[in-house]
Amino acid sequence: MAKQIPSLGYALLGLIHQKPSSGYDLRKIFSSTSMKTYSDSPGAIYPALRRLEKQSLIRGTVEEGSGLRRRQIFRLTAKGLAELKRWIELPIGRDDLSSGLKIVMLRFAFSEKAVGPSASLEILKSVEAALGPHLRDLGEKLEAMRPFAPTSGRLALECGIRSYESLLEWTRYSISIFEKQLQGGRRET
Amino acid sequence: MAKQIPSLGYALLGLIHQKPSSGYDLRKIFSSTSMKTYSDSPGAIYPALRRLEKQSLIRGTVEEGSGLRRRQIFRLTAKGLAELKRWIELPIGRDDLSSGLKIVMLRFAFSEKAVGPSASLEILKSVEAALGPHLRDLGEKLEAMRPFAPTSGRLALECGIRSYESLLEWTRYSISIFEKQLQGGRRET
DNA sequence: CGCCCCATGTAAGACGTTACATGATTGA
DNA sequence: TCAATCATGTAACGTCTTACATGGGGCG
């Protein structure tokens, strides 16, 4: 059925949901903003858009009003929004931390607009819960390798640990922001 | 000539250099340690090893002494070590930061054993130098998006900024360690 | 006019994922 | 002997990379 959309596909879905865009717009976002982890090559984006369209997750309409060149603007369909929500609300476990934070952060970034602040808070709490055991685990690995590995190898692992510690601080900070926002005056998107 | 080795290939080269290993050993490293970003699937590793062997960067020898099953142990060739060194010593710029730290950290982790502590220090200093402008840039982007993006989008960017700040601290800490090690009593690998 | 940017696309090839297949060894 | 683990491999499939191709529009 939903034949396993790659993460680029979800990045496109989320961006299109935030603002209907053409393929060219999306390429510029990938090349100019901090989303450089995704390729801005036409050979990646245009086929990906066509796949999403074939699955009826987005629909493209040709713009010609402004006298400019043919530009196809894509918008999410109801099905596309549902799929985006489903993906954002997937449970988060330890695997999602170790195998690339990128995807979790992407889901979080889109969560507020696509599902609502409570979903953002949910993601943050899952991340916080997963970070504890994960950090303990990394610490044990560091101790285990300490006598054997060269300095650079140890430091590389320490770098990972520090980055997860910094993530934990950020998570708590962000949780407090969303809790304030949810408990206090309810504010719209 | 050297037909562009993917990052998995360099991960294998570096690990084999640290300790001659079989494909199965390498799979276990990927699945059990914090190098989970690389796949431990046989369909990725065995073909990658054969590619490296075809390029004469590694050479496999079948072990049969220990009465166990046929196990092919791979070792770096001189050419393989040269290629590993070349890759580690490539210049590091801002692109290397934004498009995935993973590769820089891999190069750093292997640098001490493969090239020497001075190479590790070189990498660290390049990273430190690149981080300043990069952080300034991200800060500007944050200010630019502040009024428009939803809270979760802003926070996601802040998470990235924090992680680079933590990287900067780690970089300085690591630089001090390597400088001490290089200036003080020269110690071997 | 020539050049660069907009805007979209395609084709070849490399790589990784998933799933399956094979056999030998160890332990219950 | 049956299952699990060790150890290696292959085949199909999808996706990304790289490079090329096309054309209109604006600008000097």
Coordinates of C-alpha atoms (C1' of nucleotides) in Angstrom, one line a residue:
Chain A
M1 CA 0.0 0.0 0.0
A2 CA 2.0 3.0 1.2
K3 CA 5.2 1.7 -0.3
Q4 CA 7.7 3.0 2.2
I5 CA 8.4 6.6 1.5
P6 CA 12.1 7.6 1.9
S7 CA 13.0 10.5 4.2
L8 CA 13.4 12.8 1.3
G9 CA 9.7 12.2 0.5
Y10 CA 8.6 13.2 4.0
A11 CA 10.8 16.3 3.9
L12 CA 9.0 17.3 0.7
L13 CA 5.6 16.5 2.2
G14 CA 6.4 18.6 5.3
L15 CA 7.7 21.6 3.3
I16 CA 4.8 21.5 0.9
H17 CA 2.4 21.4 3.8
Q18 CA 4.1 24.5 5.3
K19 CA 3.9 26.3 2.0
P20 CA 2.7 25.0 -1.4
S21 CA 5.8 25.1 -3.6
S22 CA 7.3 24.2 -6.9
G23 CA 10.1 21.8 -7.4
Y24 CA 12.4 24.6 -7.9
D25 CA 11.4 26.3 -4.7
L26 CA 12.1 23.1 -2.8
R27 CA 15.5 22.8 -4.4
K28 CA 16.3 26.2 -3.2
I29 CA 15.3 25.4 0.3
F30 CA 17.5 22.4 0.3
S31 CA 20.5 24.3 -1.1
S32 CA 20.2 27.5 0.8
T33 CA 18.9 26.7 4.3
S34 CA 20.3 24.4 6.9
M35 CA 18.6 21.4 5.3
K36 CA 21.7 20.7 3.3
T37 CA 21.6 17.1 4.3
Y38 CA 19.1 16.6 1.5
S39 CA 20.2 16.9 -2.0
D40 CA 19.1 19.8 -4.1
S41 CA 19.8 17.9 -7.4
P42 CA 16.9 17.9 -9.9
G43 CA 17.5 14.2 -10.4
A44 CA 16.5 13.5 -6.8
I45 CA 13.7 16.0 -6.3
Y46 CA 11.6 15.9 -9.5
P47 CA 11.3 12.1 -9.5
A48 CA 10.5 12.1 -5.8
L49 CA 7.7 14.6 -6.4
R50 CA 6.3 12.5 -9.2
R51 CA 6.3 9.5 -6.9
L52 CA 4.4 11.4 -4.3
E53 CA 2.0 12.6 -6.9
K54 CA 1.5 9.0 -8.2
Q55 CA 0.6 8.0 -4.6
S56 CA -1.9 10.9 -4.5
L57 CA -0.1 12.4 -1.6
I58 CA 0.4 15.7 -3.4
R59 CA -1.2 17.3 -6.4
G60 CA 0.5 19.7 -8.8
T61 CA -1.2 22.6 -10.5
V62 CA 0.5 24.6 -13.3
E63 CA 0.6 28.3 -12.6
E64 CA 0.5 30.7 -15.5
G65 CA -1.2 33.8 -14.1
S66 CA 1.8 35.8 -13.4
G67 CA 3.1 35.8 -17.0
L68 CA 6.1 33.8 -15.9
R69 CA 7.2 30.5 -17.1
R70 CA 5.3 27.4 -16.5
R71 CA 5.7 26.5 -12.8
Q72 CA 4.1 23.6 -11.2
I73 CA 3.0 24.3 -7.6
F74 CA 2.4 21.3 -5.4
R75 CA -0.1 21.1 -2.6
L76 CA -0.8 18.3 -0.1
T77 CA -3.9 16.2 -0.6
A78 CA -6.0 15.0 2.3
K79 CA -4.3 11.7 2.0
G80 CA -0.9 13.4 2.0
L81 CA -1.6 15.3 5.2
A82 CA -2.9 12.1 6.8
E83 CA 0.3 10.3 5.8
L84 CA 2.5 13.2 7.1
K85 CA 0.6 13.1 10.4
R86 CA 1.0 9.3 10.7
W87 CA 4.7 9.6 10.1
I88 CA 5.1 12.4 12.7
E89 CA 3.2 10.5 15.3
L90 CA 5.1 7.2 15.0
P91 CA 6.5 6.0 18.3
I92 CA 10.1 7.1 19.0
G93 CA 12.5 4.6 20.5
R94 CA 16.2 4.3 21.1
D95 CA 16.9 3.2 17.5
D96 CA 15.6 6.5 16.3
L97 CA 18.3 8.2 18.3
S98 CA 21.3 6.2 17.3
S99 CA 20.5 5.9 13.6
G100 CA 20.4 9.5 12.8
L101 CA 18.7 12.3 14.7
K102 CA 18.0 14.0 11.4
I103 CA 14.7 12.2 10.9
V104 CA 13.4 12.8 14.4
M105 CA 14.3 16.5 14.2
L106 CA 12.5 16.7 10.8
R107 CA 9.4 15.1 12.3
F108 CA 9.6 17.5 15.3
A109 CA 10.0 20.5 13.0
F110 CA 6.9 19.7 11.1
S111 CA 4.9 18.4 14.1
E112 CA 3.4 21.7 15.4
K113 CA 1.9 22.8 12.2
A114 CA 0.8 19.4 10.9
V115 CA -0.6 17.9 14.1
G116 CA -0.4 20.4 16.9
P117 CA 1.7 21.4 19.8
S118 CA 0.7 18.4 21.9
A119 CA 2.3 16.2 19.2
S120 CA 5.5 18.3 19.5
L121 CA 5.5 17.8 23.2
E122 CA 4.9 14.1 22.8
I123 CA 8.0 13.8 20.5
L124 CA 10.1 15.7 23.0
K125 CA 9.1 13.5 25.9
S126 CA 9.9 10.4 23.9
V127 CA 13.3 11.7 23.1
E128 CA 14.0 12.7 26.7
A129 CA 12.9 9.2 27.8
A130 CA 15.1 7.5 25.2
L131 CA 18.1 9.6 26.0
G132 CA 18.7 8.4 29.5
P133 CA 19.4 4.8 28.7
H134 CA 21.2 5.8 25.5
L135 CA 23.7 8.0 27.3
R136 CA 24.3 5.4 30.0
D137 CA 25.0 2.9 27.2
L138 CA 27.5 5.2 25.5
G139 CA 29.2 5.9 28.8
E140 CA 29.7 2.2 29.3
K141 CA 31.1 1.8 25.8
L142 CA 33.5 4.6 26.5
E143 CA 34.8 3.0 29.6
A144 CA 35.1 -0.3 27.8
M145 CA 37.2 1.1 25.0
R146 CA 39.3 3.5 27.1
P147 CA 42.3 1.3 27.5
F148 CA 42.5 0.1 23.9
A149 CA 41.5 2.7 21.4
P150 CA 43.8 5.6 20.4
T151 CA 43.1 9.0 21.7
S152 CA 41.3 10.2 18.6
G153 CA 38.9 7.2 18.7
R154 CA 38.0 7.9 22.3
L155 CA 37.5 11.5 21.7
A156 CA 35.3 10.8 18.7
L157 CA 33.0 8.8 21.0
E158 CA 33.1 11.6 23.6
C159 CA 32.0 14.0 20.9
G160 CA 29.0 11.8 20.3
I161 CA 28.2 11.7 24.0
R162 CA 28.5 15.4 24.4
S163 CA 26.2 16.0 21.5
Y164 CA 23.6 13.8 23.1
E165 CA 24.0 15.6 26.4
S166 CA 23.4 18.9 24.6
L167 CA 20.4 17.3 23.0
L168 CA 19.0 16.4 26.4
E169 CA 19.4 20.0 27.6
W170 CA 17.7 21.2 24.5
T171 CA 14.9 18.7 25.0
R172 CA 14.2 19.9 28.5
Y173 CA 14.3 23.5 27.5
S174 CA 11.9 22.8 24.6
I175 CA 9.6 20.8 26.8
S176 CA 9.2 23.7 29.2
I177 CA 8.4 26.0 26.3
F178 CA 5.7 23.7 25.0
E179 CA 4.2 23.1 28.4
K180 CA 4.0 26.8 29.1
Q181 CA 2.4 27.2 25.7
L182 CA -0.2 24.5 26.3
Q183 CA -1.1 25.3 29.8
G184 CA -1.1 29.0 29.5
G185 CA -3.1 31.0 27.0
R186 CA -3.7 28.6 24.1
R187 CA -2.2 30.3 21.1
E188 CA -2.8 29.4 17.4
T189 CA -0.3 28.4 14.8
Chain B
M1 CA 41.4 5.9 -11.4
A2 CA 40.3 5.9 -7.7
K3 CA 36.7 5.7 -8.7
Q4 CA 35.2 7.6 -5.7
I5 CA 34.9 5.4 -2.7
P6 CA 31.7 5.8 -0.7
S7 CA 31.9 6.6 2.9
L8 CA 31.1 3.0 3.9
G9 CA 34.3 2.0 2.0
Y10 CA 36.4 4.4 4.1
A11 CA 34.8 3.2 7.2
L12 CA 35.8 -0.3 6.2
L13 CA 39.3 0.8 5.3
G14 CA 39.8 2.5 8.7
L15 CA 38.5 -0.4 10.7
I16 CA 40.6 -2.9 8.8
H17 CA 43.6 -0.8 9.3
Q18 CA 43.0 -0.7 13.1
K19 CA 42.6 -4.4 13.1
P20 CA 42.5 -6.9 10.2
S21 CA 39.0 -8.3 10.2
S22 CA 36.6 -10.5 8.3
G23 CA 33.4 -9.3 6.8
Y24 CA 31.5 -10.8 9.7
D25 CA 33.7 -9.0 12.2
L26 CA 32.9 -5.7 10.5
R27 CA 29.2 -6.4 10.4
K28 CA 29.3 -7.0 14.2
I29 CA 31.1 -3.7 14.7
F30 CA 28.5 -1.9 12.8
S31 CA 25.6 -3.6 14.5
S32 CA 27.0 -3.5 18.1
T33 CA 29.0 -0.3 18.5
S34 CA 27.9 3.3 18.1
M35 CA 28.6 3.1 14.3
K36 CA 25.0 2.2 13.7
T37 CA 24.8 4.8 11.0
Y38 CA 26.3 2.2 8.7
S39 CA 24.4 -0.8 7.7
D40 CA 25.4 -4.2 9.0
S41 CA 23.6 -6.0 6.2
P42 CA 25.6 -8.5 4.2
G43 CA 24.3 -7.1 1.0
A44 CA 26.1 -3.8 1.7
I45 CA 29.4 -5.0 3.3
Y46 CA 30.4 -8.0 1.2
P47 CA 30.1 -6.2 -2.1
A48 CA 31.9 -3.2 -0.6
L49 CA 34.8 -5.4 0.5
R50 CA 35.0 -7.0 -3.0
R51 CA 35.1 -3.5 -4.5
L52 CA 37.9 -2.5 -2.3
E53 CA 39.7 -5.7 -3.1
K54 CA 39.3 -5.2 -6.8
Q55 CA 40.9 -1.8 -6.4
S56 CA 43.8 -3.4 -4.5
L57 CA 43.1 -1.4 -1.4
I58 CA 42.7 -4.5 0.7
R59 CA 43.6 -8.1 0.4
G60 CA 41.8 -11.0 1.9
T61 CA 43.4 -14.2 3.0
V62 CA 41.5 -17.3 4.0
E63 CA 42.1 -18.4 7.6
E64 CA 41.9 -22.1 8.3
G65 CA 44.3 -22.7 11.1
S66 CA 42.0 -22.5 14.0
G67 CA 39.8 -25.4 12.8
L68 CA 36.9 -23.0 12.3
R69 CA 35.0 -22.3 9.3
R70 CA 36.5 -20.6 6.3
R71 CA 37.0 -17.0 7.3
Q72 CA 38.4 -14.4 5.0
I73 CA 40.6 -11.9 6.9
F74 CA 41.1 -8.6 5.2
R75 CA 44.2 -6.5 5.5
L76 CA 45.1 -3.1 4.1
T77 CA 47.6 -3.0 1.2
A78 CA 50.2 -0.2 0.9
K79 CA 47.9 1.4 -1.6
G80 CA 45.0 1.1 0.7
L81 CA 46.8 2.7 3.5
A82 CA 47.9 5.5 1.2
E83 CA 44.3 6.1 0.1
L84 CA 43.1 6.1 3.7
K85 CA 45.7 8.7 4.6
R86 CA 44.9 10.8 1.6
W87 CA 41.2 10.8 2.5
I88 CA 41.9 11.7 6.2
E89 CA 44.1 14.6 5.2
L90 CA 41.7 16.2 2.7
P91 CA 41.1 19.8 3.6
I92 CA 38.1 20.5 5.7
G93 CA 35.8 23.4 5.0
R94 CA 32.3 24.6 6.0
D95 CA 30.6 22.2 3.6
D96 CA 32.0 19.3 5.6
L97 CA 30.2 20.6 8.6
S98 CA 26.8 21.2 7.2
S99 CA 26.6 18.1 5.2
G100 CA 27.0 15.6 7.9
L101 CA 29.5 15.6 10.7
K102 CA 29.6 11.9 10.5
I103 CA 32.3 11.8 7.8
V104 CA 34.6 14.3 9.5
M105 CA 34.3 12.4 12.8
L106 CA 35.2 9.2 11.0
R107 CA 38.2 10.7 9.5
F108 CA 39.2 12.1 12.9
A109 CA 38.7 8.8 14.6
F110 CA 41.1 7.1 12.2
S111 CA 43.5 9.9 11.9
E112 CA 45.8 9.2 14.9
K113 CA 46.6 5.6 14.0
A114 CA 46.7 6.0 10.3
V115 CA 48.6 9.3 9.9
G116 CA 49.6 10.5 13.4
P117 CA 48.6 12.9 16.2
S118 CA 49.6 15.9 14.2
A119 CA 47.0 15.0 11.6
S120 CA 44.3 14.7 14.3
L121 CA 45.3 18.1 15.5
E122 CA 45.1 19.5 12.0
I123 CA 41.6 18.2 11.6
L124 CA 40.5 19.7 14.9
K125 CA 41.9 23.1 14.0
S126 CA 40.1 23.1 10.7
V127 CA 36.9 22.2 12.4
E128 CA 37.3 24.9 14.9
A129 CA 38.1 27.4 12.2
A130 CA 35.0 26.4 10.2
L131 CA 32.7 26.5 13.1
G132 CA 32.9 30.2 13.8
P133 CA 31.4 31.4 10.5
H134 CA 29.0 28.5 10.5
L135 CA 27.6 29.4 13.9
R136 CA 27.3 33.0 12.9
D137 CA 25.4 32.0 9.8
L138 CA 23.0 29.8 11.7
G139 CA 22.4 32.5 14.2
E140 CA 21.4 34.9 11.4
K141 CA 19.1 32.3 9.9
L142 CA 17.4 31.9 13.3
E143 CA 16.8 35.6 13.6
A144 CA 15.5 35.7 10.0
M145 CA 13.0 32.9 10.6
R146 CA 12.0 33.9 14.1
P147 CA 8.9 35.8 13.2
F148 CA 7.6 33.4 10.6
A149 CA 8.2 29.8 11.5
P150 CA 6.2 27.8 14.1
T151 CA 7.8 27.2 17.5
S152 CA 8.8 23.7 16.6
G153 CA 10.6 24.8 13.5
R154 CA 12.6 27.4 15.4
L155 CA 13.5 25.0 18.1
A156 CA 14.7 22.5 15.6
L157 CA 17.1 25.0 14.3
E158 CA 18.2 26.0 17.8
C159 CA 18.9 22.3 18.4
G160 CA 21.3 22.4 15.5
I161 CA 23.0 25.5 16.8
R162 CA 23.4 24.0 20.3
S163 CA 24.9 20.9 18.9
Y164 CA 27.5 22.9 16.9
E165 CA 28.3 24.9 20.1
S166 CA 28.8 21.7 21.9
L167 CA 31.0 20.5 19.1
L168 CA 33.1 23.7 19.4
E169 CA 33.7 23.1 23.1
W170 CA 34.7 19.5 22.4
T171 CA 37.0 20.7 19.6
R172 CA 38.8 23.1 22.0
Y173 CA 39.0 20.4 24.7
S174 CA 40.4 17.9 22.2
I175 CA 42.9 20.4 20.7
S176 CA 44.3 21.0 24.2
I177 CA 44.7 17.3 24.7
F178 CA 46.6 16.8 21.4
E179 CA 48.7 19.8 22.0
K180 CA 49.8 18.6 25.3
Q181 CA 50.5 15.2 23.8
L182 CA 52.6 16.6 21.0
Q183 CA 54.5 19.2 23.0
G184 CA 55.1 17.0 26.0
G185 CA 56.7 13.6 26.0
R186 CA 56.1 12.2 22.5
R187 CA 54.2 9.0 22.9
E188 CA 53.7 6.3 20.3
T189 CA 50.4 4.9 19.0
Chain C
dC1 C1' 23.5 39.1 -29.4
dG2 C1' 25.4 36.3 -25.7
dC3 C1' 25.1 35.0 -21.0
dC4 C1' 23.0 33.8 -16.9
dC5 C1' 19.1 32.5 -14.1
dC6 C1' 14.6 30.3 -14.0
dA7 C1' 12.3 25.7 -14.2
dT8 C1' 11.9 21.2 -15.6
dG9 C1' 13.2 17.0 -17.0
dT10 C1' 15.9 12.4 -18.5
dA11 C1' 19.4 8.7 -18.7
dA12 C1' 23.3 5.8 -17.0
dG13 C1' 25.3 4.0 -13.4
dA14 C1' 26.4 3.2 -8.6
dC15 C1' 24.9 2.1 -4.2
dG16 C1' 22.1 0.3 -0.4
dT17 C1' 18.0 -2.4 1.2
dT18 C1' 15.5 -6.5 1.6
dA19 C1' 15.1 -11.0 1.2
dC20 C1' 16.6 -15.3 0.2
dA21 C1' 20.2 -19.1 0.0
dT22 C1' 23.9 -22.0 1.5
dG23 C1' 26.7 -24.7 4.4
dA24 C1' 29.5 -25.7 8.5
dT25 C1' 29.7 -25.8 13.6
dT26 C1' 28.2 -25.7 18.3
dG27 C1' 25.1 -26.9 22.0
dA28 C1' 20.6 -28.9 23.8
Chain D
dT1 C1' 19.0 -34.6 15.4
dC2 C1' 17.2 -29.9 15.6
dA3 C1' 17.9 -25.2 16.2
dA4 C1' 20.9 -21.4 16.5
dT5 C1' 24.9 -19.1 15.4
dC6 C1' 28.9 -18.4 12.4
dA7 C1' 30.2 -16.8 7.8
dT8 C1' 29.5 -15.8 3.2
dG9 C1' 27.1 -14.7 -0.6
dT10 C1' 23.5 -13.4 -4.5
dA11 C1' 19.4 -11.2 -6.9
dA12 C1' 15.8 -7.8 -7.4
dC13 C1' 14.5 -3.5 -6.5
dG14 C1' 14.4 1.4 -5.5
dT15 C1' 16.8 5.4 -4.9
dC16 C1' 20.4 8.9 -5.3
dT17 C1' 24.3 10.9 -8.0
dT18 C1' 26.1 12.9 -12.0
dA19 C1' 25.7 14.7 -16.1
dC20 C1' 23.4 16.2 -19.7
dA21 C1' 19.3 18.5 -22.2
dT22 C1' 15.8 21.8 -23.1
dG23 C1' 13.7 26.2 -23.5
dG24 C1' 12.0 30.9 -22.0
dG25 C1' 13.1 35.4 -19.8
dG26 C1' 15.8 39.2 -18.3
dC27 C1' 19.9 42.0 -18.6
dG28 C1' 24.0 44.3 -20.3

